[in-house]
Amino acid sequence: MKAGVAAALLTHYDRHARALPWRVPPGSAERPDPYRVWLSEVMLQQTTVAAVIPYFAAFTTRWPTVTALASAEDAEVMAAWAGLGYYARARNLLACARVVAGQHGGRFPDTEEGLRALPGIGGYTAAAIAAIAFSRRAVVVDANVERVVSRLFAIEAPLPTSRPAIRDATDAITPERRAGDFAQAMMDLGSSLCLPRNPQCLLCPLRESCAAHLEGRAEAYPVKPPKKDKPHRLGRVWWLERADGYVWIERREAKRMLGGMTGLPTSAWDKRDSDKRSPSKPEPPLAGEWTALNQPVDHVFTHFRLTLTVERLRVTDARPEGAGQWWPLARIGEAGLPTLFAKVARAVMEGGDD
DNA sequence: AATCCGTGGAA
DNA sequence: TTTCCAAGGAT
Protein backbone atom coordinates (compact mmCIF):
# COMPACT_ATOMS: atom_id res chain seq x y z
CA MET A 1 0.00 0.00 0.00
CA LYS A 2 2.91 2.33 0.73
CA ALA A 3 4.54 2.16 -2.67
CA GLY A 4 1.11 2.18 -4.26
CA VAL A 5 0.15 5.53 -2.79
CA ALA A 6 3.33 7.29 -3.89
CA ALA A 7 3.23 5.78 -7.35
CA ALA A 8 -0.41 6.68 -7.90
CA LEU A 9 0.16 10.21 -6.65
CA LEU A 10 3.28 10.79 -8.76
CA THR A 11 1.53 9.52 -11.87
CA HIS A 12 -1.30 11.93 -11.19
CA TYR A 13 1.20 14.74 -10.57
CA ASP A 14 3.03 14.11 -13.85
CA ARG A 15 -0.21 14.90 -15.61
CA HIS A 16 -1.82 17.52 -13.37
CA ALA A 17 0.97 19.46 -11.65
CA ARG A 18 0.14 23.14 -11.28
CA ALA A 19 2.44 25.46 -13.18
CA LEU A 20 3.84 27.86 -10.60
CA PRO A 21 6.51 30.56 -11.03
CA TRP A 22 8.93 28.86 -8.61
CA ARG A 23 8.31 25.35 -9.86
CA VAL A 24 10.08 23.25 -12.52
CA PRO A 25 7.70 20.97 -14.43
CA PRO A 26 7.94 17.30 -13.42
CA GLY A 27 10.25 15.39 -15.74
CA SER A 28 12.18 18.48 -16.75
CA ALA A 29 15.93 18.18 -16.90
CA GLU A 30 16.15 21.63 -15.35
CA ARG A 31 17.02 21.85 -11.64
CA PRO A 32 15.08 24.32 -9.54
CA ASP A 33 17.06 27.30 -8.28
CA PRO A 34 17.50 26.88 -4.49
CA TYR A 35 17.14 30.64 -4.03
CA ARG A 36 13.75 30.65 -5.70
CA VAL A 37 12.64 27.53 -3.87
CA TRP A 38 13.65 29.05 -0.53
CA LEU A 39 12.04 32.40 -1.29
CA SER A 40 8.79 30.78 -2.37
CA GLU A 41 8.69 28.49 0.64
CA VAL A 42 9.14 31.34 3.08
CA MET A 43 6.52 33.44 1.32
CA LEU A 44 4.12 30.50 1.29
CA GLN A 45 4.30 29.96 5.04
CA GLN A 46 0.68 30.34 6.15
CA THR A 47 0.00 32.27 2.96
CA THR A 48 -1.99 31.40 -0.14
CA VAL A 49 -0.44 30.84 -3.56
CA ALA A 50 -2.53 33.65 -5.04
CA ALA A 51 -1.21 36.14 -2.49
CA VAL A 52 2.39 35.07 -3.01
CA ILE A 53 2.62 35.18 -6.80
CA PRO A 54 2.94 38.97 -7.26
CA TYR A 55 5.37 39.29 -4.35
CA PHE A 56 7.51 36.47 -5.69
CA ALA A 57 7.64 38.17 -9.07
CA ALA A 58 8.59 41.51 -7.54
CA PHE A 59 11.30 40.04 -5.33
CA THR A 60 12.93 37.89 -8.00
CA THR A 61 12.91 40.76 -10.49
CA ARG A 62 14.44 43.19 -8.05
CA TRP A 63 16.77 40.70 -6.34
CA PRO A 64 17.57 37.84 -8.75
CA THR A 65 20.03 36.09 -6.44
CA VAL A 66 20.49 35.54 -2.74
CA THR A 67 23.60 37.69 -2.89
CA ALA A 68 21.64 40.57 -4.37
CA LEU A 69 19.02 40.22 -1.68
CA ALA A 70 21.68 40.11 1.01
CA SER A 71 22.98 43.47 -0.19
CA ALA A 72 19.59 45.19 0.04
CA GLU A 73 18.72 47.71 2.72
CA ASP A 74 16.44 46.52 5.52
CA ALA A 75 13.87 49.21 4.77
CA GLU A 76 13.71 48.25 1.08
CA VAL A 77 12.99 44.61 1.86
CA MET A 78 10.45 45.39 4.57
CA ALA A 79 8.63 47.77 2.23
CA ALA A 80 8.62 45.17 -0.53
CA TRP A 81 7.08 42.68 1.91
CA ALA A 82 4.40 45.14 3.10
CA GLY A 83 0.93 43.64 2.79
CA LEU A 84 2.06 40.02 2.80
CA GLY A 85 1.89 39.67 6.58
CA TYR A 86 3.87 37.85 9.25
CA TYR A 87 6.66 40.39 9.05
CA ALA A 88 9.11 38.37 11.13
CA ARG A 89 9.44 36.34 7.95
CA ALA A 90 10.88 39.35 6.13
CA ARG A 91 13.33 40.08 8.94
CA ASN A 92 14.43 36.45 8.99
CA LEU A 93 14.55 36.33 5.20
CA LEU A 94 17.11 39.08 5.10
CA ALA A 95 19.07 37.62 8.01
CA CYS A 96 19.12 34.28 6.23
CA ALA A 97 20.22 35.79 2.93
CA ARG A 98 23.11 37.53 4.67
CA VAL A 99 24.25 34.33 6.36
CA VAL A 100 24.11 32.42 3.06
CA ALA A 101 25.94 35.18 1.21
CA GLY A 102 28.45 35.90 3.94
CA GLN A 103 29.17 32.48 5.38
CA HIS A 104 28.24 29.98 2.69
CA GLY A 105 29.62 31.67 -0.41
CA GLY A 106 26.16 32.49 -1.70
CA ARG A 107 25.08 28.84 -1.86
CA PHE A 108 22.37 27.35 0.30
CA PRO A 109 23.23 24.30 2.42
CA ASP A 110 22.03 21.16 0.64
CA THR A 111 20.99 19.17 3.70
CA GLU A 112 18.00 19.43 5.99
CA GLU A 113 20.24 19.93 8.99
CA GLY A 114 22.19 22.74 7.36
CA LEU A 115 19.04 24.46 6.17
CA ARG A 116 17.30 24.06 9.51
CA ALA A 117 20.04 26.10 11.18
CA LEU A 118 19.22 29.21 9.13
CA PRO A 119 16.92 32.01 10.34
CA GLY A 120 13.28 31.53 9.40
CA ILE A 121 13.78 27.94 8.27
CA GLY A 122 12.00 25.44 10.49
CA GLY A 123 11.34 21.75 10.13
CA TYR A 124 8.85 22.04 7.31
CA THR A 125 10.82 24.50 5.19
CA ALA A 126 14.12 22.67 5.64
CA ALA A 127 12.55 19.42 4.48
CA ALA A 128 10.80 21.11 1.56
CA ILE A 129 13.94 22.83 0.27
CA ALA A 130 16.08 19.72 0.74
CA ALA A 131 13.60 17.63 -1.21
CA ILE A 132 12.61 20.09 -3.94
CA ALA A 133 15.88 21.90 -4.57
CA PHE A 134 18.40 19.20 -3.69
CA SER A 135 16.57 15.94 -4.46
CA ARG A 136 16.97 14.69 -0.93
CA ARG A 137 14.57 12.22 0.57
CA ALA A 138 12.90 14.32 3.24
CA VAL A 139 9.58 13.97 5.03
CA VAL A 140 7.66 17.13 4.20
CA VAL A 141 4.67 17.83 6.42
CA ASP A 142 2.61 20.97 6.06
CA ALA A 143 -1.08 21.64 6.67
CA ASN A 144 -2.01 20.04 3.35
CA VAL A 145 -0.07 16.90 4.13
CA GLU A 146 -1.60 16.78 7.61
CA ARG A 147 -5.05 16.83 6.08
CA VAL A 148 -4.32 14.31 3.33
CA VAL A 149 -2.54 11.87 5.64
CA SER A 150 -5.14 12.24 8.40
CA ARG A 151 -7.70 11.11 5.85
CA LEU A 152 -5.62 8.40 4.21
CA PHE A 153 -5.15 6.71 7.57
CA ALA A 154 -8.33 7.95 9.28
CA ILE A 155 -6.34 9.27 12.20
CA GLU A 156 -8.83 9.87 15.01
CA ALA A 157 -6.66 11.81 17.42
CA PRO A 158 -7.11 15.56 17.19
CA LEU A 159 -4.39 17.97 16.14
CA PRO A 160 -1.86 18.79 17.44
CA THR A 161 -1.72 15.50 19.40
CA SER A 162 -1.78 13.55 16.15
CA ARG A 163 1.32 15.25 14.72
CA PRO A 164 3.81 12.50 15.58
CA ALA A 165 1.53 9.85 14.09
CA ILE A 166 1.00 11.95 10.98
CA ARG A 167 4.73 12.43 10.62
CA ASP A 168 5.36 8.69 10.90
CA ALA A 169 2.63 7.90 8.40
CA THR A 170 4.02 10.46 5.96
CA ASP A 171 7.47 8.96 6.37
CA ALA A 172 6.02 5.55 5.55
CA ILE A 173 4.55 6.68 2.23
CA THR A 174 7.36 9.04 1.14
CA PRO A 175 9.28 7.47 -1.75
CA GLU A 176 13.06 7.18 -1.87
CA ARG A 177 13.18 8.96 -5.21
CA ARG A 178 11.23 12.04 -6.21
CA ALA A 179 10.51 13.07 -2.63
CA GLY A 180 10.32 16.66 -3.81
CA ASP A 181 7.75 15.89 -6.45
CA PHE A 182 5.89 13.75 -3.94
CA ALA A 183 5.73 16.64 -1.47
CA GLN A 184 4.52 19.06 -4.12
CA ALA A 185 2.02 16.50 -5.34
CA MET A 186 0.63 16.15 -1.81
CA MET A 187 0.28 19.92 -1.56
CA ASP A 188 -1.40 20.16 -4.96
CA LEU A 189 -3.77 17.40 -3.90
CA GLY A 190 -4.56 19.21 -0.66
CA SER A 191 -5.24 22.47 -2.40
CA SER A 192 -7.24 21.19 -5.35
CA LEU A 193 -9.05 17.98 -4.36
CA CYS A 194 -8.47 16.99 -0.75
CA LEU A 195 -9.99 20.26 0.44
CA PRO A 196 -10.87 21.14 4.04
CA ARG A 197 -14.54 21.33 3.07
CA ASN A 198 -16.23 19.45 0.24
CA PRO A 199 -13.31 17.22 -0.69
CA GLN A 200 -13.56 15.95 -4.25
CA CYS A 201 -13.02 12.29 -3.46
CA LEU A 202 -14.48 11.03 -6.72
CA LEU A 203 -11.65 12.73 -8.61
CA CYS A 204 -8.90 11.73 -6.17
CA PRO A 205 -6.17 9.39 -7.38
CA LEU A 206 -5.87 8.01 -3.83
CA ARG A 207 -9.51 7.32 -3.13
CA GLU A 208 -9.13 3.55 -3.17
CA SER A 209 -6.41 3.78 -0.53
CA CYS A 210 -8.11 6.37 1.63
CA ALA A 211 -9.53 5.05 4.89
CA ALA A 212 -11.57 8.20 5.50
CA HIS A 213 -13.13 8.02 2.05
CA LEU A 214 -13.92 4.34 2.52
CA GLU A 215 -15.67 5.36 5.75
CA GLY A 216 -17.55 7.93 3.72
CA ARG A 217 -16.45 10.73 6.01
CA ALA A 218 -13.33 12.32 4.58
CA GLU A 219 -14.43 15.76 5.68
CA ALA A 220 -14.35 14.64 9.33
CA TYR A 221 -10.54 14.62 9.22
CA PRO A 222 -8.33 16.02 10.54
CA VAL A 223 -10.01 16.36 13.91
CA LYS A 224 -9.30 19.81 15.29
CA PRO A 225 -9.76 21.32 18.72
CA PRO A 226 -12.32 24.10 19.12
CA LYS A 227 -10.84 27.52 18.58
CA LYS A 228 -10.87 30.41 20.96
CA ASP A 229 -12.70 33.59 20.14
CA LYS A 230 -10.70 36.70 19.41
CA PRO A 231 -10.61 39.48 21.97
CA HIS A 232 -11.38 42.98 20.80
CA ARG A 233 -8.85 45.74 21.40
CA LEU A 234 -9.23 49.47 21.02
CA GLY A 235 -6.75 52.23 20.35
CA ARG A 236 -6.03 55.51 18.66
CA VAL A 237 -3.94 56.28 15.62
CA TRP A 238 -2.61 59.75 14.91
CA TRP A 239 -2.52 61.16 11.39
CA LEU A 240 -0.20 64.15 11.58
CA GLU A 241 -0.19 66.05 8.32
CA ARG A 242 1.93 69.00 7.29
CA ALA A 243 0.30 71.65 5.12
CA ASP A 244 2.85 71.21 2.35
CA GLY A 245 1.76 67.61 1.84
CA TYR A 246 3.67 65.37 4.21
CA VAL A 247 2.56 62.87 6.85
CA TRP A 248 4.50 61.74 9.91
CA ILE A 249 5.49 58.06 9.86
CA GLU A 250 7.59 55.99 12.19
CA ARG A 251 9.67 52.83 12.04
CA ARG A 252 8.21 50.23 14.40
CA GLU A 253 10.48 48.34 16.75
CA ALA A 254 11.35 44.82 15.70
CA LYS A 255 9.91 41.94 17.72
CA ARG A 256 6.56 43.48 18.35
CA MET A 257 3.41 43.60 16.29
CA LEU A 258 4.26 44.67 12.73
CA GLY A 259 7.87 44.89 13.90
CA GLY A 260 10.35 46.48 11.56
CA MET A 261 7.64 48.01 9.42
CA THR A 262 6.75 51.63 8.90
CA GLY A 263 3.64 52.78 10.71
CA LEU A 264 1.67 55.68 12.02
CA PRO A 265 1.93 56.71 15.67
CA THR A 266 -0.62 54.88 17.82
CA SER A 267 -1.64 54.57 21.43
CA ALA A 268 -1.37 51.23 23.18
CA TRP A 269 -4.03 48.78 22.04
CA ASP A 270 -6.05 48.05 25.16
CA LYS A 271 -8.57 45.34 25.70
CA ARG A 272 -12.14 46.49 25.60
CA ASP A 273 -13.89 46.88 28.94
CA SER A 274 -10.67 46.20 30.76
CA ASP A 275 -8.82 48.26 33.27
CA LYS A 276 -9.65 51.87 33.70
CA ARG A 277 -6.29 51.75 35.41
CA SER A 278 -4.74 52.15 32.03
CA PRO A 279 -1.08 52.65 32.84
CA SER A 280 -0.48 55.52 30.52
CA LYS A 281 -2.83 58.08 29.10
CA PRO A 282 -2.73 58.05 25.30
CA GLU A 283 -0.26 60.69 24.20
CA PRO A 284 -0.24 61.94 20.63
CA PRO A 285 3.16 62.69 19.08
CA LEU A 286 2.38 66.41 19.21
CA ALA A 287 0.12 68.54 21.38
CA GLY A 288 -2.72 70.21 19.51
CA GLU A 289 -6.37 70.22 18.58
CA TRP A 290 -6.78 66.70 17.23
CA THR A 291 -10.07 65.88 15.56
CA ALA A 292 -11.41 62.36 15.20
CA LEU A 293 -12.68 60.94 11.93
CA ASN A 294 -16.27 59.76 12.07
CA GLN A 295 -15.39 56.28 10.94
CA PRO A 296 -12.92 54.18 12.93
CA VAL A 297 -10.69 51.65 11.21
CA ASP A 298 -11.34 47.96 11.92
CA HIS A 299 -8.76 45.29 11.35
CA VAL A 300 -8.53 41.61 12.20
CA PHE A 301 -5.27 40.01 13.22
CA THR A 302 -4.59 36.38 13.94
CA HIS A 303 -5.45 36.54 17.61
CA PHE A 304 -7.40 39.74 18.17
CA ARG A 305 -9.61 42.27 16.49
CA LEU A 306 -8.63 45.92 16.56
CA THR A 307 -10.60 49.13 16.24
CA LEU A 308 -8.59 52.30 15.87
CA THR A 309 -10.04 55.78 16.22
CA VAL A 310 -8.30 57.99 13.68
CA GLU A 311 -7.30 61.39 15.02
CA ARG A 312 -6.05 64.04 12.68
CA LEU A 313 -4.03 67.22 13.02
CA ARG A 314 -2.77 69.61 10.35
CA VAL A 315 0.21 71.77 11.07
CA THR A 316 2.32 74.18 9.08
CA ASP A 317 5.54 72.98 10.59
CA ALA A 318 6.49 70.83 13.54
CA ARG A 319 9.09 68.54 15.00
CA PRO A 320 7.16 65.71 16.64
CA GLU A 321 8.57 63.63 19.45
CA GLY A 322 10.17 60.32 18.74
CA ALA A 323 11.98 58.87 15.78
CA GLY A 324 10.16 59.25 12.54
CA GLN A 325 10.10 61.14 9.29
CA TRP A 326 7.88 63.30 7.15
CA TRP A 327 6.71 61.26 4.19
CA PRO A 328 5.27 62.86 1.01
CA LEU A 329 1.56 62.15 0.72
CA ALA A 330 1.83 61.86 -3.04
CA ARG A 331 4.02 58.78 -2.51
CA ILE A 332 2.16 57.23 0.42
CA GLY A 333 1.81 54.00 -1.56
CA GLU A 334 5.57 53.57 -1.44
CA ALA A 335 5.90 54.07 2.30
CA GLY A 336 5.76 50.33 2.95
CA LEU A 337 2.80 50.56 5.30
CA PRO A 338 1.34 47.24 6.42
CA THR A 339 -2.33 46.79 5.69
CA LEU A 340 -3.57 48.13 9.01
CA PHE A 341 -1.97 51.52 8.39
CA ALA A 342 -2.72 51.47 4.68
CA LYS A 343 -6.37 51.23 5.72
CA VAL A 344 -5.94 54.26 7.96
CA ALA A 345 -4.34 56.23 5.15
CA ARG A 346 -7.16 55.29 2.83
CA ALA A 347 -9.77 56.28 5.41
CA VAL A 348 -8.16 59.70 5.80
CA MET A 349 -7.84 60.28 2.07
CA GLU A 350 -11.39 59.23 1.29
CA GLY A 351 -13.36 60.56 4.22
CA GLY A 352 -10.82 62.85 5.72
CA ASP A 353 -12.79 66.04 5.78
CA ASP A 354 -15.30 65.22 8.48
C1' DA B 1 3.52 23.42 25.33
C1' DA B 2 1.14 27.34 24.35
C1' DT B 3 1.19 31.70 22.47
C1' DC B 4 2.28 35.19 19.31
C1' DC B 5 2.56 36.74 14.73
C1' DG B 6 -1.10 39.23 9.07
C1' DT B 7 -3.78 39.00 5.40
C1' DG B 8 -7.35 38.21 2.06
C1' DG B 9 -10.12 34.85 -0.52
C1' DA B 10 -13.72 31.43 -0.33
C1' DA B 11 -17.98 29.59 1.19
C1' DT C 1 -22.00 38.68 7.64
C1' DT C 2 -19.22 35.46 9.79
C1' DT C 3 -16.16 31.73 9.79
C1' DC C 4 -12.45 29.28 8.19
C1' DC C 5 -7.94 28.90 7.18
C1' DA C 6 -3.24 28.95 3.93
C1' DA C 7 3.58 25.52 1.54
C1' DG C 8 4.93 27.67 9.90
C1' DG C 9 8.64 29.67 12.85
C1' DA C 10 10.25 31.64 17.08
C1' DT C 11 9.99 31.87 21.78
Coordinates of N, CA and C in Angstrom, one line a residue, chain A residues 195-281:
Chain A
L195 N -9.8 18.9 -0.2 CA -10.0 20.3 0.4 C -10.5 20.1 1.9
P196 N -10.3 21.2 2.7 CA -10.9 21.1 4.0 C -12.4 20.9 4.1
R197 N -13.1 21.6 3.2 CA -14.5 21.3 3.1 C -14.8 20.9 1.7
N198 N -15.8 20.0 1.5 CA -16.2 19.4 0.2 C -15.1 18.8 -0.5
P199 N -14.4 17.9 0.1 CA -13.3 17.2 -0.7 C -13.9 16.5 -1.9
Q200 N -13.1 16.5 -3.0 CA -13.6 15.9 -4.3 C -13.1 14.5 -4.4
C201 N -13.6 13.7 -3.5 CA -13.0 12.3 -3.5 C -13.2 11.5 -4.8
L202 N -14.2 11.8 -5.5 CA -14.5 11.0 -6.7 C -13.4 11.3 -7.8
L203 N -12.7 12.4 -7.7 CA -11.6 12.7 -8.6 C -10.3 12.4 -8.1
C204 N -10.2 11.9 -6.8 CA -8.9 11.7 -6.2 C -8.2 10.5 -6.6
P205 N -6.9 10.6 -7.0 CA -6.2 9.4 -7.4 C -5.9 8.4 -6.2
L206 N -6.1 8.9 -5.0 CA -5.9 8.0 -3.8 C -7.1 7.5 -3.2
R207 N -8.3 7.6 -3.8 CA -9.5 7.3 -3.1 C -9.6 5.9 -2.7
E208 N -9.0 5.0 -3.5 CA -9.1 3.5 -3.2 C -8.2 3.2 -2.0
S209 N -7.3 4.0 -1.7 CA -6.4 3.8 -0.5 C -6.8 4.6 0.7
C210 N -7.8 5.4 0.6 CA -8.1 6.4 1.6 C -9.1 5.8 2.6
A211 N -8.7 5.6 3.9 CA -9.5 5.1 4.9 C -10.7 6.0 5.2
A212 N -10.5 7.3 5.2 CA -11.6 8.2 5.5 C -12.6 8.2 4.4
H213 N -12.2 8.1 3.2 CA -13.1 8.0 2.1 C -13.9 6.7 2.1
L214 N -13.2 5.6 2.4 CA -13.9 4.3 2.5 C -15.0 4.3 3.7
E215 N -14.7 5.2 4.7 CA -15.7 5.4 5.8 C -16.8 6.3 5.3
G216 N -16.6 7.0 4.2 CA -17.6 7.9 3.7 C -17.6 9.2 4.5
R217 N -16.5 9.5 5.2 CA -16.4 10.7 6.0 C -15.1 11.4 5.9
A218 N -14.6 11.7 4.8 CA -13.3 12.3 4.6 C -13.3 13.7 5.3
E219 N -14.4 14.4 5.2 CA -14.4 15.8 5.7 C -14.3 15.8 7.2
A220 N -14.5 14.7 7.9 CA -14.3 14.6 9.3 C -12.9 14.7 9.8
Y221 N -12.0 14.6 8.9 CA -10.5 14.6 9.2 C -9.9 15.8 8.6
P222 N -8.8 16.4 9.2 CA -8.3 16.0 10.5 C -9.2 16.6 11.7
V223 N -9.3 15.9 12.8 CA -10.0 16.4 13.9 C -9.2 17.5 14.5
K224 N -10.0 18.6 14.7 CA -9.3 19.8 15.3 C -10.0 20.2 16.6
P225 N -9.2 20.8 17.5 CA -9.8 21.3 18.7 C -10.6 22.6 18.4
P226 N -11.6 22.9 19.3 CA -12.3 24.1 19.1 C -11.4 25.3 19.3
K227 N -11.7 26.4 18.5 CA -10.8 27.5 18.6 C -11.4 28.6 19.5
K228 N -10.5 29.3 20.0 CA -10.9 30.4 21.0 C -11.4 31.6 20.2
D229 N -12.2 32.4 20.8 CA -12.7 33.6 20.1 C -11.7 34.7 20.3
K230 N -11.7 35.6 19.4 CA -10.7 36.7 19.4 C -11.2 37.8 20.3
P231 N -10.3 38.3 21.2 CA -10.6 39.5 22.0 C -10.6 40.7 21.1
H232 N -11.3 41.7 21.6 CA -11.4 43.0 20.8 C -10.5 44.0 21.5
R233 N -9.7 44.7 20.8 CA -8.9 45.7 21.4 C -9.2 47.1 20.7
L234 N -8.9 48.1 21.5 CA -9.2 49.5 21.0 C -8.0 50.3 21.1
G235 N -7.9 51.3 20.3 CA -6.7 52.2 20.4 C -7.0 53.5 19.5
R236 N -6.0 54.3 19.5 CA -6.0 55.5 18.7 C -4.8 55.5 17.7
V237 N -5.0 56.1 16.6 CA -3.9 56.3 15.6 C -3.9 57.7 15.2
W238 N -2.7 58.3 15.1 CA -2.6 59.7 14.9 C -2.1 60.1 13.5
W239 N -2.9 60.7 12.8 CA -2.5 61.2 11.4 C -2.1 62.6 11.5
L240 N -0.8 62.8 11.5 CA -0.2 64.2 11.6 C 0.3 64.6 10.2
E241 N -0.4 65.6 9.7 CA -0.2 66.1 8.3 C 0.3 67.5 8.3
R242 N 1.4 67.7 7.5 CA 1.9 69.0 7.3 C 1.3 69.7 6.1
A243 N 1.1 71.0 6.1 CA 0.3 71.6 5.1 C 0.9 71.5 3.7
D244 N 2.2 71.3 3.7 CA 2.9 71.2 2.3 C 2.8 69.8 1.8
G245 N 2.0 68.9 2.5 CA 1.8 67.6 1.8 C 2.6 66.5 2.3
Y246 N 2.9 66.5 3.6 CA 3.7 65.4 4.2 C 2.9 64.8 5.4
V247 N 3.2 63.5 5.7 CA 2.6 62.9 6.9 C 3.7 62.3 7.7
W248 N 3.5 62.2 9.0 CA 4.5 61.7 9.9 C 4.4 60.2 10.1
I249 N 5.5 59.5 9.7 CA 5.5 58.1 9.9 C 6.7 57.6 10.7
E250 N 6.5 56.5 11.3 CA 7.6 56.0 12.2 C 8.0 54.6 11.8
R251 N 9.2 54.2 12.2 CA 9.7 52.8 12.0 C 9.4 52.1 13.3
R252 N 8.6 51.0 13.2 CA 8.2 50.2 14.4 C 9.3 49.3 14.9
E253 N 9.4 49.2 16.2 CA 10.5 48.3 16.7 C 10.3 46.9 16.3
A254 N 11.4 46.2 16.0 CA 11.4 44.8 15.7 C 10.8 44.1 16.9
K255 N 10.3 42.9 16.7 CA 9.9 41.9 17.7 C 8.6 42.3 18.3
R256 N 7.9 43.3 17.9 CA 6.6 43.5 18.4 C 5.7 43.4 17.1
M257 N 4.4 43.7 17.4 CA 3.4 43.6 16.3 C 3.9 44.5 15.1
L258 N 3.9 43.9 13.9 CA 4.3 44.7 12.7 C 5.7 45.2 12.9
G259 N 6.5 44.4 13.6 CA 7.9 44.9 13.9 C 8.7 45.1 12.7
G260 N 9.5 46.2 12.7 CA 10.3 46.5 11.6 C 9.7 47.2 10.4
M261 N 8.4 47.4 10.5 CA 7.6 48.0 9.4 C 7.5 49.5 9.7
T262 N 7.2 50.3 8.7 CA 6.8 51.6 8.9 C 5.3 51.6 9.4
G263 N 5.0 52.7 10.1 CA 3.6 52.8 10.7 C 3.3 54.2 11.1
L264 N 2.1 54.4 11.5 CA 1.7 55.7 12.0 C 1.8 55.6 13.5
P265 N 1.9 56.7 14.2 CA 1.9 56.7 15.7 C 0.6 56.2 16.2
T266 N 0.6 55.4 17.2 CA -0.6 54.9 17.8 C -0.5 54.9 19.3
S267 N -1.6 54.8 20.0 CA -1.6 54.6 21.4 C -1.4 53.1 21.6
A268 N -1.3 52.7 22.9 CA -1.4 51.2 23.2 C -2.7 50.7 22.7
W269 N -2.8 49.4 22.5 CA -4.0 48.8 22.0 C -4.6 48.0 23.2
D270 N -5.5 48.6 23.9 CA -6.1 48.1 25.2 C -7.2 47.1 24.9
K271 N -7.4 46.2 25.8 CA -8.6 45.3 25.7 C -9.8 46.2 26.0
R272 N -10.9 45.8 25.3 CA -12.1 46.5 25.6 C -12.6 46.2 27.0
D273 N -13.3 47.1 27.6 CA -13.9 46.9 28.9 C -12.9 46.6 30.0
S274 N -11.6 46.6 29.7 CA -10.7 46.2 30.8 C -10.2 47.5 31.5
D275 N -9.3 47.3 32.3 CA -8.8 48.3 33.3 C -9.0 49.7 32.9
K276 N -9.7 50.4 33.7 CA -9.6 51.9 33.7 C -8.3 52.3 34.2
R277 N -7.6 51.4 34.9 CA -6.3 51.7 35.4 C -5.2 51.7 34.3
S278 N -5.7 52.1 33.2 CA -4.7 52.1 32.0 C -3.5 52.8 32.4
P279 N -2.3 52.2 32.3 CA -1.1 52.7 32.8 C -0.7 54.0 32.3
S280 N -0.9 54.2 31.0 CA -0.5 55.5 30.5 C -1.6 56.1 29.7
K281 N -1.8 57.4 29.9 CA -2.8 58.1 29.1 C -2.3 58.2 27.7

